[in-house]
Amino acid sequence: MPPAKKRTRSYDPTKIRTAVLAQFTTVRTAVAGLTPEQLAAPTRLGDWTVRELAAHLTMVLGSVARYLDAPEPEKLEVPLQDWPFRTSSAAGQVDEDVHAIVDAGTDLDALFAHAVDRLAKTLPGAADTRLVPSLPQALDCARAGETPTGGMTLADFMVTRTVELVVHTDDLNDALPGLNVSYDRQALAACTRLLLDALATKAPGGSVEVRVPPYAVVQCVEGPRHTRGTPPNVVETDPLTWIRLATGRTTWAAAREAAQVSASGERADLGGLLPIMS
């Protein structure tokens, strides 16, 4: 029997745009209330303090307007589910850009306001099918003054913004216990689904069912495909634990020890496949 044809998950572009703006607004409000001592607190992101983390969050939204102002790439080259695998190669340049912003002493609220203002001028009239650059090519071409040859659709790129915003909101909450910045439900759902689909892309197959209720289920890992009844290999966890596993914020062993993941079946060990992005 030929393998089942993999379906590409679809997202409602209007809902995703709304979710991105909602999560960004929530983070902006939280950052505006932080003290200098809180902004200087360390994070789990290397040498970044909360101030660097907040500066990067402004770049997450600012990149949308910046890419829409840039020349449109020549062709579609990056499927959405492949995006998580491309981010690590741009980490060094992102780190340099964040430190440059912080070292310049620009007021954080001004950075948040500037990102929102630029987006308000560029996003409403942009078609969801419009191509934008993808990392790391966007950074390379921007430095060289060149037009990217390949990119992804604006609709897909906006889904990637939910990942950046949700993951870094979690980083912010980790750095400042008690802050409890909330997660937009649509943003959390999209982030969870994209990282699950990336797992299925990395380890295609149908022998393991990974459940992250209430948002998504995927089958992955080579082996006997489950078709009906109770799957022989099942992994289940909550959205934030899955996101932390997928991005290297926690390990498979730690999550299992803390009873944050249930796994049954001889193939239901995802430790060797994680993280998806880091």
Coordinates of C-alpha atoms in Angstrom, one line a residue:
M1 CA 0.0 0.0 0.0
P2 CA 1.5 3.4 -0.9
P3 CA 2.1 5.8 1.9
A4 CA -0.7 8.2 2.8
K5 CA -0.4 11.5 1.2
K6 CA 0.6 14.1 3.8
R7 CA -1.9 17.0 4.1
T8 CA -0.6 20.5 4.6
R9 CA -2.2 22.2 7.5
S10 CA -4.1 25.4 6.7
Y11 CA -4.4 28.5 8.9
D12 CA -6.9 31.3 8.7
P13 CA -4.7 34.4 7.8
T14 CA -7.1 36.9 9.3
K15 CA -7.1 35.0 12.7
I16 CA -3.3 34.7 12.6
R17 CA -2.8 38.4 12.0
T18 CA -5.2 39.2 14.9
A19 CA -3.4 36.7 17.1
V20 CA 0.1 38.1 16.3
L21 CA -1.0 41.7 17.1
A22 CA -2.8 40.5 20.3
Q23 CA 0.2 38.6 21.7
F24 CA 2.5 41.5 20.8
T25 CA 0.2 44.0 22.6
T26 CA 0.1 41.8 25.7
V27 CA 3.9 41.6 25.8
R28 CA 4.2 45.3 25.2
T29 CA 2.0 46.1 28.1
A30 CA 3.9 43.7 30.4
V31 CA 7.3 45.1 29.4
A32 CA 6.1 48.7 29.9
G33 CA 5.5 47.9 33.6
L34 CA 8.9 46.4 34.3
T35 CA 11.4 48.1 36.7
P36 CA 15.1 48.7 35.8
E37 CA 16.0 45.8 38.1
Q38 CA 13.6 43.5 36.2
L39 CA 14.9 44.5 32.8
A40 CA 18.4 43.7 34.0
A41 CA 17.4 40.2 35.2
P42 CA 19.1 37.3 33.4
T43 CA 17.2 34.9 31.1
R44 CA 17.8 31.4 29.9
L45 CA 18.9 32.8 26.5
G46 CA 22.7 33.0 27.0
D47 CA 23.9 36.4 28.0
W48 CA 20.5 38.1 27.2
T49 CA 18.9 40.0 30.0
V50 CA 15.2 40.8 30.0
R51 CA 16.1 44.0 28.2
E52 CA 17.7 42.1 25.3
L53 CA 14.7 39.7 25.2
A54 CA 12.3 42.6 25.0
A55 CA 14.3 44.3 22.3
H56 CA 14.2 41.1 20.3
L57 CA 10.4 40.9 20.7
T58 CA 10.1 44.3 18.9
M59 CA 12.1 42.8 16.1
V60 CA 9.7 39.9 15.8
L61 CA 7.0 42.2 14.7
G62 CA 9.3 44.8 13.1
S63 CA 10.5 42.1 10.6
V64 CA 7.1 41.9 9.0
A65 CA 7.1 45.5 7.9
R66 CA 10.8 45.4 7.0
Y67 CA 10.3 42.4 4.7
L68 CA 7.2 44.0 3.1
D69 CA 9.3 47.1 2.3
A70 CA 12.0 44.9 0.7
P71 CA 11.8 43.6 -2.9
E72 CA 9.6 40.6 -3.3
P73 CA 11.6 37.3 -3.7
E74 CA 11.5 35.7 -7.1
K75 CA 9.9 32.4 -6.1
L76 CA 8.3 30.4 -3.3
E77 CA 11.0 28.3 -1.8
V78 CA 10.3 27.7 1.9
P79 CA 7.3 25.5 3.0
L80 CA 6.0 26.6 6.4
Q81 CA 6.8 23.3 8.1
D82 CA 10.5 23.7 7.1
W83 CA 10.9 27.1 8.6
P84 CA 11.8 25.9 12.1
F85 CA 14.9 24.1 10.7
R86 CA 16.3 27.3 9.3
T87 CA 16.3 29.6 12.3
S88 CA 19.5 28.4 14.0
S89 CA 21.7 29.5 11.1
A90 CA 20.6 33.1 11.7
A91 CA 21.1 33.1 15.5
G92 CA 24.5 34.8 15.5
Q93 CA 23.3 37.7 13.4
V94 CA 20.1 38.1 15.4
D95 CA 22.2 38.2 18.6
E96 CA 24.4 41.0 17.1
D97 CA 21.4 43.0 16.0
V98 CA 19.8 42.7 19.5
H99 CA 22.9 43.8 21.3
A100 CA 23.3 46.7 18.8
I101 CA 19.8 48.0 19.6
V102 CA 20.3 47.7 23.4
D103 CA 23.8 49.3 23.2
A104 CA 22.3 52.2 21.4
G105 CA 20.1 52.9 24.4
T106 CA 16.9 53.2 22.5
D107 CA 13.8 53.3 24.8
L108 CA 11.9 50.0 24.7
D109 CA 8.5 51.6 24.5
A110 CA 9.7 53.6 21.5
L111 CA 10.8 50.4 19.9
F112 CA 7.4 48.7 20.5
A113 CA 5.6 51.8 19.2
H114 CA 7.7 52.0 16.1
A115 CA 7.1 48.3 15.3
V116 CA 3.3 48.8 15.6
D117 CA 3.3 52.0 13.6
R118 CA 5.3 50.5 10.7
L119 CA 3.1 47.4 10.6
A120 CA 0.0 49.5 10.5
K121 CA 1.3 51.2 7.4
T122 CA 2.4 48.1 5.5
L123 CA 0.3 45.0 6.6
P124 CA -3.3 46.0 5.9
G125 CA -2.8 46.3 2.2
A126 CA -0.5 43.3 1.8
A127 CA -1.8 40.2 0.1
D128 CA -1.5 36.9 2.0
T129 CA 0.1 35.4 -1.1
R130 CA 2.8 38.1 -1.3
L131 CA 6.3 36.5 -0.9
V132 CA 8.6 37.7 1.8
P133 CA 12.2 36.7 2.5
S134 CA 12.9 33.8 4.9
L135 CA 15.7 33.4 7.5
P136 CA 18.6 33.3 7.1
Q137 CA 18.5 34.5 3.5
A138 CA 16.7 37.7 4.5
L139 CA 19.6 38.8 6.7
D140 CA 22.2 37.9 4.1
C141 CA 20.5 39.7 1.3
A142 CA 19.7 42.8 3.5
R143 CA 23.4 43.1 4.3
A144 CA 24.4 42.7 0.7
G145 CA 21.7 44.9 -0.8
E146 CA 20.4 42.0 -2.9
T147 CA 17.0 40.7 -3.7
P148 CA 16.3 37.2 -2.2
T149 CA 15.7 34.5 -4.8
G150 CA 13.3 32.5 -2.7
G151 CA 11.0 33.1 0.2
M152 CA 7.7 32.2 1.8
T153 CA 4.2 33.6 1.6
L154 CA 3.2 36.4 4.0
A155 CA 0.5 34.2 5.4
D156 CA 3.0 31.6 6.3
F157 CA 5.5 34.1 7.7
M158 CA 2.8 35.5 10.0
V159 CA 2.4 32.0 11.4
T160 CA 6.1 31.9 12.2
R161 CA 5.6 35.2 14.2
T162 CA 3.2 33.3 16.5
V163 CA 6.1 30.9 17.3
E164 CA 8.5 33.7 18.0
L165 CA 6.1 35.6 20.2
V166 CA 4.8 32.6 22.2
V167 CA 8.2 31.1 22.7
H168 CA 9.7 34.4 23.9
T169 CA 6.7 35.2 26.0
D170 CA 7.5 31.9 27.8
D171 CA 11.1 33.0 28.1
L172 CA 9.9 36.2 29.7
N173 CA 7.7 34.4 32.2
D174 CA 10.6 32.1 33.1
A175 CA 12.9 35.0 33.7
L176 CA 10.5 36.9 35.9
P177 CA 8.5 34.4 38.0
G178 CA 5.1 35.9 38.9
L179 CA 4.9 38.1 35.9
N180 CA 2.5 35.6 34.2
V181 CA 2.2 37.2 30.8
S182 CA -0.8 35.5 29.1
Y183 CA -0.9 33.7 25.8
D184 CA -3.3 34.4 23.1
R185 CA -5.2 31.2 22.4
Q186 CA -4.9 31.4 18.6
A187 CA -1.2 32.2 18.8
L188 CA -0.6 29.3 21.2
A189 CA -2.5 27.0 19.0
A190 CA -0.6 28.0 15.8
C191 CA 2.7 27.8 17.5
T192 CA 1.9 24.3 18.8
R193 CA 0.7 23.0 15.5
L194 CA 3.6 24.4 13.4
L195 CA 6.2 22.8 15.8
L196 CA 4.3 19.5 15.7
D197 CA 4.2 19.5 11.9
A198 CA 7.9 20.2 11.9
L199 CA 8.4 17.1 14.0
A200 CA 6.4 15.1 11.5
T201 CA 8.5 16.5 8.7
K202 CA 11.7 15.7 10.5
A203 CA 10.6 12.1 11.3
P204 CA 8.0 11.1 8.7
G205 CA 6.0 8.0 9.4
G206 CA 3.0 6.7 11.2
S207 CA 4.1 4.5 14.1
V208 CA 3.9 7.1 16.8
E209 CA 1.0 9.4 17.6
V210 CA 1.9 12.7 19.3
R211 CA -1.0 14.4 21.0
V212 CA -1.0 18.0 22.4
P213 CA -4.5 18.6 23.4
P214 CA -6.5 20.7 22.8
Y215 CA -4.7 21.8 19.6
A216 CA -3.2 19.1 17.5
V217 CA -2.3 15.4 16.9
V218 CA 0.3 14.2 14.4
Q219 CA 1.7 10.8 13.4
C220 CA 5.5 10.5 12.9
V221 CA 8.5 8.1 13.0
E222 CA 9.0 5.2 10.6
G223 CA 7.4 1.9 11.4
P224 CA 4.0 0.2 11.3
R225 CA 1.4 2.7 10.5
H226 CA -1.6 3.0 12.9
T227 CA -5.0 3.0 11.1
R228 CA -7.6 2.2 13.7
G229 CA -8.2 1.6 17.4
T230 CA -5.7 2.6 20.1
P231 CA -2.3 3.4 18.7
P232 CA 0.6 1.2 20.0
N233 CA 2.9 4.2 20.5
V234 CA 1.5 7.4 22.0
V235 CA 3.1 10.5 23.4
E236 CA 0.9 13.2 25.1
T237 CA 1.8 16.5 26.7
D238 CA 0.4 20.0 27.2
P239 CA 1.1 22.9 24.7
L240 CA 3.8 24.8 26.8
T241 CA 5.7 21.6 27.6
W242 CA 5.7 20.6 23.9
I243 CA 6.9 24.1 22.9
R244 CA 9.7 23.9 25.5
L245 CA 10.7 20.5 24.3
A246 CA 10.6 21.5 20.6
T247 CA 12.7 24.6 21.2
G248 CA 15.2 23.1 23.7
R249 CA 13.9 24.9 26.7
T250 CA 13.6 21.6 28.5
T251 CA 14.8 18.0 27.7
W252 CA 12.8 14.9 27.1
A253 CA 14.4 13.3 30.2
A254 CA 13.5 16.3 32.4
A255 CA 9.9 16.5 31.1
R256 CA 9.4 12.7 31.7
E257 CA 10.9 12.9 35.2
A258 CA 8.5 15.8 36.0
A259 CA 5.6 13.8 34.7
Q260 CA 4.9 16.5 32.1
V261 CA 4.9 14.0 29.3
S262 CA 3.3 10.6 29.0
A263 CA 4.8 8.1 26.6
S264 CA 3.7 4.5 25.9
G265 CA 5.0 2.0 23.5
E266 CA 8.5 0.9 22.5
R267 CA 8.9 3.6 19.8
A268 CA 7.4 6.5 21.9
D269 CA 10.8 8.0 22.9
L270 CA 11.2 11.4 21.1
G271 CA 14.4 12.3 22.9
G272 CA 16.6 11.7 19.9
L273 CA 14.4 13.9 17.7
L274 CA 14.3 17.0 20.0
P275 CA 14.7 19.9 19.9
I276 CA 13.1 20.9 16.6
M277 CA 14.5 24.4 16.7
S278 CA 16.9 26.1 19.1

